[in-house]
Coordinates of C-alpha atoms in Angstrom, one line a residue:
M1 CA 8.7 -1.5 -9.1
V2 CA 7.1 -4.7 -8.0
F3 CA 6.1 -6.3 -11.2
I4 CA 5.0 -9.7 -10.0
G5 CA 3.2 -10.4 -6.7
R6 CA 5.1 -11.0 -3.6
S7 CA 4.2 -14.6 -2.7
A8 CA 1.4 -17.1 -2.8
T9 CA -1.2 -18.0 -0.2
P10 CA -0.2 -21.0 2.0
I11 CA -2.3 -23.3 -0.2
F12 CA 0.9 -24.2 -2.0
G13 CA 1.8 -26.0 1.2
L14 CA -1.1 -28.4 0.6
L15 CA 0.0 -28.8 -3.0
L16 CA 3.6 -29.5 -2.2
L17 CA 2.7 -32.1 0.4
R18 CA 0.5 -33.8 -2.2
L19 CA 3.2 -33.7 -4.8
L20 CA 6.1 -34.9 -2.6
T21 CA 4.4 -38.2 -1.8
G22 CA 6.7 -40.7 -3.3
C23 CA 9.6 -38.3 -3.8
G24 CA 11.5 -39.6 -0.7
S25 CA 10.3 -40.3 2.8
V26 CA 10.4 -37.6 5.4
D27 CA 12.4 -38.4 8.6
Q28 CA 10.1 -39.5 11.4
T29 CA 10.3 -37.2 14.4
P30 CA 8.7 -36.9 17.8
V31 CA 7.1 -33.6 16.8
E32 CA 3.4 -34.0 16.7
P33 CA 2.0 -33.1 13.2
I34 CA -0.2 -30.0 13.2
A35 CA -3.3 -30.1 11.0
V36 CA -2.6 -28.5 7.7
E37 CA -5.8 -26.4 8.1
N38 CA -4.2 -24.6 11.1
F39 CA -1.6 -23.1 8.8
I40 CA -4.0 -21.6 6.4
K41 CA -6.7 -20.3 8.7
N42 CA -7.4 -16.6 8.9
P43 CA -6.7 -14.9 12.3
T44 CA -9.4 -14.8 14.9
K45 CA -9.3 -11.1 15.2
S46 CA -7.5 -8.3 13.3
S47 CA -7.1 -4.5 12.9
F48 CA -7.0 -3.6 16.6
Q49 CA -7.5 0.1 17.3
L50 CA -7.6 1.9 20.7
S51 CA -10.2 4.6 21.2
P52 CA -9.0 8.2 21.4
D53 CA -9.6 8.3 25.2
G54 CA -8.1 4.8 25.7
S55 CA -11.2 3.5 27.5
R56 CA -12.1 0.8 24.8
Y57 CA -10.7 -0.8 21.8
A58 CA -12.2 -2.2 18.5
Y59 CA -11.2 -5.0 16.2
L60 CA -12.5 -6.9 13.1
A61 CA -13.6 -10.5 13.4
S62 CA -15.7 -12.9 11.4
D63 CA -19.3 -13.5 12.7
A64 CA -22.0 -15.4 10.8
G65 CA -19.9 -15.5 7.7
H66 CA -19.1 -11.7 7.6
Q67 CA -16.3 -9.5 8.9
R68 CA -17.7 -7.2 11.6
I69 CA -16.6 -4.5 14.0
F70 CA -16.5 -5.4 17.7
V71 CA -15.8 -3.0 20.6
V72 CA -14.5 -4.0 24.0
E73 CA -15.0 -1.8 27.1
L74 CA -11.7 -2.1 29.1
A75 CA -13.3 -1.4 32.5
S76 CA -16.0 -4.0 32.3
D77 CA -14.5 -6.3 29.6
Q78 CA -17.8 -6.4 27.8
T79 CA -17.8 -6.9 24.1
L80 CA -20.3 -5.5 21.7
C81 CA -20.8 -6.2 17.9
L82 CA -21.6 -2.8 16.3
T83 CA -22.4 -4.2 12.8
S84 CA -24.3 -7.4 13.6
K85 CA -27.1 -6.6 11.1
L86 CA -24.8 -6.1 8.1
E87 CA -25.0 -8.6 5.3
S88 CA -21.5 -7.9 3.9
D89 CA -18.0 -7.4 5.2
V90 CA -16.6 -4.3 6.8
G91 CA -13.5 -3.5 4.8
D92 CA -11.8 -0.9 7.1
Y93 CA -12.7 1.3 10.0
L94 CA -11.3 4.0 12.3
W95 CA -12.4 6.0 15.3
A96 CA -14.0 9.4 14.7
D97 CA -14.2 10.1 18.4
S98 CA -14.3 7.9 21.5
G99 CA -18.0 7.2 20.9
T100 CA -18.2 7.0 17.2
L101 CA -16.6 4.8 14.5
L102 CA -16.4 5.3 10.7
Y103 CA -16.3 2.2 8.6
Q104 CA -16.0 1.2 4.9
Q105 CA -18.3 -1.3 3.2
T106 CA -19.1 -2.4 -0.3
S107 CA -22.6 -1.4 -1.4
P108 CA -24.6 -4.2 -2.9
E109 CA -26.4 -1.8 -5.3
D110 CA -23.4 -0.6 -7.3
S111 CA -20.5 -2.7 -5.8
C112 CA -18.8 0.5 -4.8
D113 CA -17.2 1.3 -1.4
K114 CA -19.2 3.6 0.9
I115 CA -18.4 5.1 4.3
F116 CA -20.7 4.7 7.2
R117 CA -21.0 6.1 10.7
V118 CA -22.0 4.2 13.8
R119 CA -22.1 5.2 17.5
I120 CA -21.0 2.9 20.3
D121 CA -24.5 3.2 22.0
Q122 CA -26.0 2.4 18.6
T123 CA -28.3 5.4 18.7
D124 CA -27.0 6.5 15.3
S125 CA -26.0 4.7 12.1
A126 CA -25.9 6.3 8.7
C127 CA -24.3 6.1 5.3
L128 CA -22.2 9.3 4.8
T129 CA -21.5 8.9 1.1
E130 CA -24.7 8.1 -0.9
E131 CA -23.4 8.9 -4.4
N132 CA -23.8 6.1 -6.9
D133 CA -21.0 4.6 -9.0
M134 CA -18.4 6.3 -6.8
N135 CA -15.9 4.7 -4.4
F136 CA -15.2 6.3 -1.0
R137 CA -12.3 5.0 1.1
L138 CA -11.0 5.9 4.6
V139 CA -7.5 7.3 4.8
R140 CA -5.2 7.3 7.9
S141 CA -3.5 10.7 8.2
S142 CA -1.5 12.7 10.6
Q143 CA -4.1 15.4 11.2
G144 CA -5.5 15.7 14.8
R145 CA -9.0 14.8 15.8
S146 CA -11.7 17.0 14.3
E147 CA -15.1 16.7 12.7
R148 CA -13.4 16.4 9.3
R149 CA -11.4 13.4 8.1
V150 CA -9.5 12.8 4.9
I151 CA -11.1 10.3 2.5
A152 CA -10.2 9.0 -1.0
V153 CA -12.8 9.4 -3.7
S154 CA -12.8 7.8 -7.2
A155 CA -15.2 6.9 -9.9
A156 CA -16.2 3.3 -10.2
G157 CA -13.6 1.3 -12.0
D158 CA -11.1 4.2 -12.0
R159 CA -7.7 3.8 -10.3
V160 CA -7.3 7.6 -10.1
W161 CA -8.5 9.0 -6.8
E162 CA -8.7 12.4 -5.2
P163 CA -8.5 13.5 -1.5
H164 CA -11.6 15.0 0.0
W165 CA -12.6 16.2 3.5
L166 CA -15.5 14.4 5.0
D167 CA -17.4 16.0 7.8
W168 CA -18.5 12.9 9.6
R169 CA -21.2 14.7 11.5
S170 CA -23.0 16.5 8.6
A171 CA -21.9 14.1 5.8
E172 CA -20.7 17.0 3.8
T173 CA -17.6 16.5 1.5
E174 CA -15.1 19.0 0.1
R175 CA -12.5 18.3 -2.5
I176 CA -8.9 19.0 -1.3
S177 CA -7.3 18.8 -4.8
R178 CA -8.1 17.6 -8.3
N179 CA -6.3 14.8 -9.8
P180 CA -5.4 15.4 -13.5
G181 CA -5.1 11.6 -13.9
T182 CA -1.4 11.3 -13.1
I183 CA -1.2 11.6 -9.3
N184 CA -0.6 8.3 -7.6
E185 CA -0.2 9.4 -4.0
W186 CA -1.1 12.4 -1.8
L187 CA 0.3 13.7 1.5
L188 CA -1.2 16.4 3.6
D189 CA 0.6 18.4 6.3
H190 CA -0.4 18.3 10.0
E191 CA -3.0 21.0 9.6
G192 CA -4.4 19.6 6.4
Q193 CA -3.4 22.7 4.4
G194 CA -0.2 22.0 2.5
V195 CA -0.3 19.1 0.0
I196 CA 2.4 17.0 -1.6
A197 CA 1.4 15.1 -4.8
V198 CA 3.4 12.2 -6.2
S199 CA 3.1 11.6 -9.9
E200 CA 4.5 8.5 -11.5
Q201 CA 4.8 8.5 -15.3
G202 CA 6.7 5.7 -16.8
C203 CA 10.2 5.7 -15.3
D204 CA 9.9 9.2 -14.0
T205 CA 8.4 10.2 -10.6
H206 CA 7.6 13.8 -10.0
I207 CA 7.2 15.3 -6.5
L208 CA 4.9 18.4 -6.5
Y209 CA 4.0 20.7 -3.6
R210 CA 1.2 23.2 -3.0
A211 CA 1.8 25.3 0.1
A212 CA -1.1 26.4 2.4
G213 CA -3.0 29.2 0.6
D214 CA -1.3 28.7 -2.8
A215 CA -3.5 28.1 -5.9
G216 CA -1.4 25.6 -7.7
F217 CA 1.4 23.0 -7.4
L218 CA 5.1 23.7 -7.9
P219 CA 7.6 21.0 -9.0
V220 CA 10.0 19.9 -6.2
L221 CA 12.0 17.2 -7.8
T222 CA 12.0 14.5 -10.5
Y223 CA 13.8 11.2 -10.3
D224 CA 14.3 7.9 -12.1
N225 CA 12.1 5.5 -10.2
V226 CA 13.8 2.4 -11.7
D227 CA 17.1 3.3 -10.1
D228 CA 16.2 5.7 -7.3
Y229 CA 13.6 6.1 -4.5
F230 CA 12.0 9.0 -2.8
R231 CA 8.8 8.7 -0.7
P232 CA 7.4 11.5 1.4
V233 CA 6.1 10.1 4.7
C234 CA 5.1 13.1 6.9
F235 CA 5.7 16.8 7.3
S236 CA 8.1 18.4 9.8
P237 CA 6.5 19.9 13.0
D238 CA 6.4 23.4 11.5
N239 CA 5.0 22.0 8.1
R240 CA 7.8 23.7 6.2
N241 CA 9.7 20.6 5.2
V242 CA 8.9 17.0 4.6
Y243 CA 10.4 13.8 6.0
A244 CA 11.0 11.2 3.3
Y245 CA 12.6 7.8 2.6
S246 CA 15.3 8.5 0.1
N247 CA 18.3 6.9 -1.6
L248 CA 19.0 9.9 -3.9
G249 CA 22.7 10.3 -4.0
R250 CA 23.3 7.3 -1.8
D251 CA 23.1 3.5 -1.9
L252 CA 20.9 2.8 1.0
I253 CA 17.4 4.2 1.6
A254 CA 17.7 6.6 4.6
L255 CA 15.2 8.8 6.4
V256 CA 15.9 12.4 5.4
E257 CA 14.5 15.9 5.9
Y258 CA 13.8 17.7 2.6
D259 CA 13.6 21.5 2.3
L260 CA 10.5 22.2 0.1
S261 CA 11.3 25.8 -0.5
A262 CA 15.0 25.3 -1.5
N263 CA 14.3 22.0 -3.2
V264 CA 17.2 20.3 -1.4
E265 CA 17.8 17.6 1.1
S266 CA 18.7 19.5 4.3
R267 CA 19.8 16.6 6.6
V268 CA 19.8 12.8 7.1
L269 CA 17.7 11.9 10.1
F270 CA 18.8 8.3 10.3
Q271 CA 20.5 5.7 8.1
D272 CA 21.3 2.1 8.9
P273 CA 24.8 1.2 7.9
E274 CA 23.8 -2.0 6.0
H275 CA 20.0 -2.0 5.3
D276 CA 17.4 0.1 3.6
L277 CA 14.9 1.8 6.0
F278 CA 12.1 1.0 3.7
G279 CA 11.3 -2.1 1.7
D280 CA 7.8 -3.2 2.7
D281 CA 4.9 -0.7 2.8
E282 CA 2.9 -3.1 5.0
V283 CA 5.5 -3.0 7.8
D284 CA 8.2 -0.4 7.5
R285 CA 7.0 2.9 8.8
V286 CA 7.7 6.0 10.8
G287 CA 5.8 7.0 14.0
Y288 CA 4.9 10.6 14.6
S289 CA 3.8 11.8 18.1
R290 CA 0.9 14.2 18.0
T291 CA 1.4 14.8 21.8
S292 CA 5.0 16.1 21.4
N293 CA 4.6 17.1 17.8
R294 CA 7.7 15.4 16.7
L295 CA 9.0 12.3 14.9
A296 CA 8.9 9.4 17.4
Y297 CA 10.6 6.5 15.7
A298 CA 11.5 4.6 12.5
F299 CA 10.5 0.9 12.4
Y300 CA 12.4 -0.9 9.8
T301 CA 14.1 -4.3 8.9
S302 CA 17.7 -5.4 9.3
W303 CA 17.9 -9.2 9.7
R304 CA 14.7 -8.7 11.9
R305 CA 12.4 -5.7 12.4
T306 CA 13.8 -3.1 14.8
Y307 CA 13.5 0.5 15.9
H308 CA 15.5 3.7 15.8
F309 CA 14.0 6.2 18.2
F310 CA 13.8 10.0 18.0
D311 CA 11.6 10.4 21.0
E312 CA 12.7 9.2 24.5
H313 CA 9.1 8.5 25.6
Y314 CA 8.7 5.9 22.9
R315 CA 12.2 4.5 23.6
D316 CA 11.1 4.0 27.2
V317 CA 7.8 2.3 26.1
V318 CA 9.5 -0.2 23.9
S319 CA 12.3 -0.8 26.4
K320 CA 9.7 -1.8 29.1
L321 CA 8.0 -4.1 26.7
E322 CA 11.4 -5.7 25.7
D323 CA 12.0 -6.5 29.4
R324 CA 8.8 -8.7 29.2
F325 CA 9.1 -10.0 25.7
D326 CA 12.8 -10.7 25.1
D327 CA 13.7 -12.0 21.6
H328 CA 10.4 -10.9 20.1
V329 CA 9.5 -8.2 17.7
I330 CA 7.4 -5.5 19.4
R331 CA 5.1 -3.6 17.0
L332 CA 3.3 -0.5 18.2
V333 CA -0.2 -1.0 16.7
S334 CA -2.4 1.8 18.1
S335 CA -2.3 4.4 20.9
N336 CA -4.8 6.7 22.5
D337 CA -4.6 10.5 22.0
A338 CA -2.6 10.9 25.3
E339 CA -0.1 8.3 24.1
D340 CA 0.0 6.6 27.4
R341 CA -1.9 3.5 26.5
H342 CA -0.8 1.3 23.6
I343 CA -1.9 -1.8 21.8
V344 CA 1.2 -3.8 20.8
K345 CA 1.7 -6.9 18.7
I346 CA 4.3 -9.4 19.8
S347 CA 5.7 -11.7 17.2
S348 CA 8.8 -13.8 16.3
D349 CA 9.9 -16.5 13.9
R350 CA 7.7 -18.9 15.9
L351 CA 4.9 -16.6 16.9
R352 CA 2.4 -15.3 14.4
G353 CA 1.1 -12.5 16.6
V354 CA -0.3 -11.9 20.1
Y355 CA -1.9 -8.5 21.0
Y356 CA -1.4 -6.8 24.4
L357 CA -2.5 -3.6 26.0
F358 CA 0.2 -1.6 27.8
D359 CA -0.9 1.0 30.3
E360 CA 2.1 3.3 31.1
S361 CA 0.4 4.8 34.2
T362 CA 0.0 1.4 36.0
G363 CA 2.7 -0.6 34.2
E364 CA 0.1 -3.3 33.4
I365 CA 0.6 -5.4 30.3
R366 CA -2.7 -7.1 29.5
M367 CA -3.1 -9.8 26.9
L368 CA -6.0 -9.1 24.5
E369 CA -5.8 -11.8 21.8
D370 CA -3.7 -14.5 20.4
S371 CA -4.6 -14.2 16.7
Y372 CA -3.4 -17.8 15.9
P373 CA -4.0 -19.8 19.1
W374 CA -3.8 -23.1 17.1
L375 CA -0.2 -22.4 16.3
D376 CA 1.7 -22.9 19.6
E377 CA 4.9 -21.0 19.7
A378 CA 6.7 -23.9 21.5
S379 CA 5.8 -26.3 18.7
M380 CA 7.1 -24.1 15.9
A381 CA 10.6 -24.4 14.3
S382 CA 13.3 -21.7 14.7
K383 CA 14.3 -19.6 11.7
R384 CA 17.8 -18.2 11.7
P385 CA 19.5 -15.8 9.4
I386 CA 22.3 -17.2 7.1
T387 CA 24.8 -15.8 4.7
F388 CA 26.7 -17.5 1.9
T389 CA 28.9 -16.4 -1.0
S390 CA 27.5 -16.8 -4.5
R391 CA 29.7 -18.1 -7.3
D392 CA 30.7 -14.6 -8.4
G393 CA 31.8 -13.6 -4.9
R394 CA 28.6 -11.7 -3.9
V395 CA 27.5 -12.2 -0.3
I396 CA 23.8 -13.3 -0.2
H397 CA 21.6 -13.3 2.8
G398 CA 18.7 -15.6 3.6
Y399 CA 17.0 -17.7 6.3
L400 CA 17.1 -21.3 7.2
T401 CA 14.4 -23.0 9.1
L402 CA 15.2 -26.4 10.6
P403 CA 12.6 -28.9 11.8
R404 CA 12.5 -29.5 15.5
A405 CA 13.9 -32.6 17.3
V406 CA 15.8 -33.6 14.2
H407 CA 19.6 -33.7 13.8
P408 CA 20.4 -31.1 11.0
E409 CA 22.0 -33.5 8.6
D410 CA 20.9 -34.8 5.2
L411 CA 17.4 -33.3 5.6
P412 CA 14.9 -33.1 2.9
L413 CA 14.9 -29.4 1.8
V414 CA 12.1 -27.1 0.5
V415 CA 13.4 -24.0 -1.3
V416 CA 10.9 -21.1 -1.2
P417 CA 11.9 -18.2 -3.4
H418 CA 10.0 -14.9 -2.6
G419 CA 7.8 -13.0 -5.0
G420 CA 8.5 -9.5 -6.3
P421 CA 11.3 -9.8 -7.2
R422 CA 11.6 -6.4 -5.4
W423 CA 10.7 -7.8 -2.1
R424 CA 12.5 -9.9 0.5
N425 CA 12.1 -12.6 3.1
Y426 CA 11.8 -11.8 6.8
W427 CA 12.6 -13.4 10.1
E428 CA 9.2 -13.2 11.6
M429 CA 6.4 -15.6 10.8
D430 CA 4.0 -13.6 8.6
R431 CA 0.7 -14.5 6.9
F432 CA 2.6 -16.9 4.7
T433 CA 3.0 -19.8 7.2
E434 CA 4.1 -22.4 4.7
V435 CA 7.6 -22.4 6.2
Q436 CA 6.3 -23.7 9.5
L437 CA 4.0 -26.2 7.8
F438 CA 7.0 -27.7 5.9
A439 CA 9.2 -27.7 9.0
N440 CA 6.4 -29.4 11.0
R441 CA 6.5 -32.2 8.5
G442 CA 10.3 -32.7 8.8
Y443 CA 11.6 -30.5 6.0
A444 CA 14.3 -27.9 6.3
V445 CA 13.3 -24.7 4.5
L446 CA 15.5 -22.2 2.7
N447 CA 14.6 -18.6 1.9
V448 CA 17.1 -16.7 -0.2
N449 CA 17.2 -12.9 -0.5
F450 CA 18.8 -13.1 -4.0
R451 CA 20.2 -10.1 -5.8
G452 CA 17.4 -7.8 -6.9
S453 CA 15.7 -8.2 -3.5
S454 CA 14.8 -5.0 -1.6
G455 CA 16.3 -4.0 1.7
Y456 CA 20.0 -4.2 0.8
G457 CA 20.7 -1.0 -1.1
K458 CA 20.5 0.3 -4.6
E459 CA 23.5 -1.5 -6.0
F460 CA 22.3 -4.9 -4.8
L461 CA 18.9 -4.2 -6.2
K462 CA 20.2 -3.2 -9.6
S463 CA 22.5 -6.2 -9.7
G464 CA 19.4 -8.3 -10.3
F465 CA 18.2 -6.3 -13.4
K466 CA 18.0 -8.5 -16.5
Q467 CA 19.4 -11.4 -14.5
N468 CA 16.2 -13.4 -14.0
G469 CA 17.1 -17.0 -14.7
L470 CA 20.8 -16.1 -14.7
D471 CA 22.6 -14.6 -11.7
V472 CA 19.4 -14.3 -9.7
Q473 CA 18.7 -18.0 -10.2
N474 CA 22.4 -18.7 -9.5
D475 CA 22.0 -17.2 -6.0
I476 CA 19.1 -19.6 -5.3
T477 CA 21.1 -22.5 -6.7
D478 CA 24.2 -21.6 -4.7
G479 CA 22.2 -21.3 -1.5
V480 CA 21.0 -24.9 -2.1
R481 CA 24.6 -26.0 -2.9
F482 CA 25.8 -24.3 0.3
L483 CA 23.4 -26.4 2.4
V484 CA 24.3 -29.6 0.6
D485 CA 28.0 -28.9 1.1
E486 CA 27.3 -28.2 4.8
K487 CA 25.7 -31.7 5.0
I488 CA 22.4 -30.1 6.1
A489 CA 20.4 -30.9 3.0
D490 CA 20.1 -34.2 1.2
E491 CA 20.9 -33.5 -2.4
D492 CA 18.5 -36.2 -3.6
R493 CA 15.5 -34.7 -1.7
I494 CA 15.2 -31.0 -2.7
A495 CA 11.9 -29.4 -3.8
I496 CA 11.3 -25.8 -4.9
V497 CA 8.0 -24.1 -4.5
G498 CA 6.9 -20.5 -5.0
G499 CA 4.2 -18.1 -6.1
S500 CA 4.4 -15.2 -8.7
Y501 CA 8.0 -14.3 -9.2
G502 CA 8.7 -17.3 -6.9
G503 CA 6.7 -19.3 -9.4
Y504 CA 9.0 -18.2 -12.2
A505 CA 12.0 -19.2 -10.1
V506 CA 10.4 -22.7 -9.7
L507 CA 10.1 -23.0 -13.5
A508 CA 13.6 -21.6 -14.1
G509 CA 15.1 -23.9 -11.4
L510 CA 13.6 -27.0 -13.0
A511 CA 14.5 -25.9 -16.6
F512 CA 18.0 -24.5 -16.0
T513 CA 19.2 -26.8 -13.2
P514 CA 17.2 -30.0 -13.9
D515 CA 19.4 -32.2 -11.8
L516 CA 19.0 -30.1 -8.6
Y517 CA 15.3 -30.6 -7.7
A518 CA 13.2 -33.7 -7.1
C519 CA 10.0 -31.8 -7.8
G520 CA 8.5 -28.3 -7.9
V521 CA 5.3 -26.3 -7.3
D522 CA 4.6 -23.2 -9.4
L523 CA 1.7 -20.8 -8.5
F524 CA 1.0 -18.2 -11.2
G525 CA 4.6 -17.9 -12.3
V526 CA 5.7 -16.3 -15.5
S527 CA 6.8 -18.9 -18.1
N528 CA 7.3 -16.6 -21.2
F529 CA 8.5 -13.1 -20.8
F530 CA 7.2 -12.1 -24.2
T531 CA 3.6 -13.0 -23.5
F532 CA 3.9 -11.7 -19.9
L533 CA 5.0 -8.2 -21.1
E534 CA 2.4 -8.1 -23.8
S535 CA -0.6 -9.0 -21.5
L536 CA 0.2 -6.5 -18.7
P537 CA -2.6 -4.2 -17.5
P538 CA -2.2 -0.6 -18.6
W539 CA -1.5 0.7 -15.0
I540 CA 1.8 -1.2 -14.9
S541 CA 4.7 0.7 -16.5
R542 CA 6.2 -1.4 -19.4
E543 CA 9.2 1.1 -19.6
S544 CA 10.5 0.1 -16.2
L545 CA 10.0 -3.6 -16.9
Y546 CA 11.9 -3.3 -20.1
R547 CA 14.9 -2.0 -18.1
T548 CA 14.6 -4.6 -15.3
I549 CA 13.5 -7.7 -17.3
G550 CA 14.4 -6.9 -20.9
H551 CA 12.9 -5.4 -24.0
P552 CA 11.0 -7.8 -26.2
E553 CA 12.7 -6.5 -29.3
H554 CA 16.1 -5.2 -28.2
D555 CA 16.6 -8.0 -25.7
S556 CA 14.8 -10.8 -27.5
D557 CA 17.7 -13.2 -27.2
L558 CA 17.9 -12.6 -23.5
L559 CA 14.2 -13.1 -22.9
R560 CA 14.1 -16.3 -25.0
R561 CA 17.1 -17.6 -23.1
T562 CA 15.5 -16.8 -19.6
S563 CA 11.9 -17.8 -20.4
P564 CA 11.3 -21.4 -19.1
L565 CA 8.7 -22.1 -21.8
F566 CA 11.5 -22.3 -24.4
H567 CA 13.4 -24.9 -22.4
V568 CA 10.7 -27.3 -21.4
E569 CA 12.7 -30.2 -22.9
N570 CA 15.1 -29.8 -19.9
I571 CA 12.5 -30.4 -17.3
T572 CA 12.5 -33.9 -15.9
A573 CA 11.1 -33.5 -12.3
P574 CA 7.4 -33.8 -11.4
L575 CA 5.7 -30.4 -11.5
L576 CA 2.5 -29.0 -10.2
I577 CA 1.2 -25.7 -11.6
A578 CA -1.7 -23.7 -10.1
Q579 CA -3.3 -20.6 -11.6
G580 CA -6.0 -18.2 -10.5
G581 CA -8.3 -17.1 -13.3
Q582 CA -8.7 -13.5 -12.1
D583 CA -5.0 -12.7 -11.7
P584 CA -4.7 -9.2 -13.1
I585 CA -0.9 -9.3 -13.6
V586 CA 0.1 -12.9 -14.5
N587 CA -2.3 -14.0 -17.2
R588 CA -3.6 -17.6 -17.0
A589 CA -1.9 -18.2 -20.4
E590 CA 1.5 -18.1 -18.5
S591 CA 0.5 -21.3 -16.7
E592 CA -1.5 -23.0 -19.5
Q593 CA 1.0 -22.6 -22.2
M594 CA 3.6 -24.2 -19.9
V595 CA 1.2 -27.1 -19.1
A596 CA 0.5 -27.6 -22.8
A597 CA 4.1 -27.7 -23.7
L598 CA 5.0 -30.2 -21.0
R599 CA 2.0 -32.5 -21.8
E600 CA 3.1 -32.5 -25.5
R601 CA 6.3 -34.1 -24.3
N602 CA 4.4 -36.5 -21.9
M603 CA 6.0 -34.9 -18.9
D604 CA 4.7 -35.3 -15.4
V605 CA 2.7 -32.1 -14.7
Q606 CA -0.4 -31.5 -12.7
Y607 CA -2.5 -28.4 -13.3
I608 CA -5.1 -26.7 -11.0
Y609 CA -7.0 -23.8 -12.4

């Protein structure tokens, strides 16, 4: 379970550059400095989706201060804004048919999400969900095109939602299944008849199944979600079994087929020899072909994102794109119903993302949009995977980014621990572009996938339990020492900066290894595990955190030993702390009690609320 957010917004790049002034000069290089603003801008366009017939595509972009839907006719290259009259943002959208879109927007009357319909010719626009104090959200599902789409419905302020059918022509809704209050996730089969429900209660996750025509749910399996993982992703072509990510009975998360009637795993579809197939629900996924009615591919992360193919058609599609975009990650974003036209996103360690249209019938690869044109790929620094051995002999993976046009020796170093801690760093440039910001200013940047990170198997994950500030922090420290010993980093010019769990690692680094860092920046990091656990919102399981962090009563010595607040007397380096007042997980007290304790000792700390 991710108990602290993954990372921070790139604003901590601004904060670190502010704090580093006077902490050692940065080597002058011939690389032209890129404006800081360019590293924190939102993309020009996002959420590209091809129409079912492949004749046009849509995207979201800002216009007059609001996020709106735009549609481009491929034949004429004409662009139309479909929601130009809206006075609030479009949250999400999808194609109902090739002439109609459904979109989600927050109602100003009750601040709830509603679903609207709009036609390309703008002859029709309507709100399909008028009920007050109810949230209605779009859901992407594997069912084929029809007049009914699956939506999520919940009462205002309620985290419990239920799946419904929405007839987007008549605006009629029909509940698919009731939620007793314990269901966290639903999965429908390809016909929308069979339903899998996932219920998470404390440390136990229950998988339930209701076959087509059955009245109630039957239990399939129960597992310990602290140690194990099982996530249904789609049904088999005949709707009898389910495909799922699973590490039950194994170390690594594999893609398996599970027999729902016999309650047993029937076969392993694919398993990487070294990496989990699932670790990031924003990226890792499986593709299912409606045309051939079969599993198409698994898109997952080794040292970089890659594919395993089950379908030769998709293997051929990606192979042709690889011929054009060598050394880049190719992400299949959207396809038409015939699956012969595709919108793809091309990215790398130096490229945030460029969108192309690939037409299989003509072989044409047409550029649609560079989402970050102000970040030139040729001006960005290269990021390479590294490994080193921690002090107890465990092999640790990470990434090193070196500034361009600088000899990699005795460089100032910025260490950026990731959030989570059940997350990991990646090779590609993502929405957190602070790595490139630092490299552009002459800093080397170290990302460490310390023990407890996702992606490297169950044993590696569990080796980080109750090791916050201890072996987990040692992995970060040993990564720094590795770069110092290799003469890459200047031991007198090392900063540490991070958000959320990364913010905790900043505080722990300054408190437990005070001679290592010249300064630090902490964004909404935990300073005191006792107050953190006490102030958690009710929808986060304390039971699982007691097992991964420590119990405030049974492990009080451990929590006191690993909470930086109780060791502020060790901190000597300048520190900047920033905190958002609406953070639902890391309460503002985590930052403010740390600031107060440091100021009592006249320590050098800046605070931004």
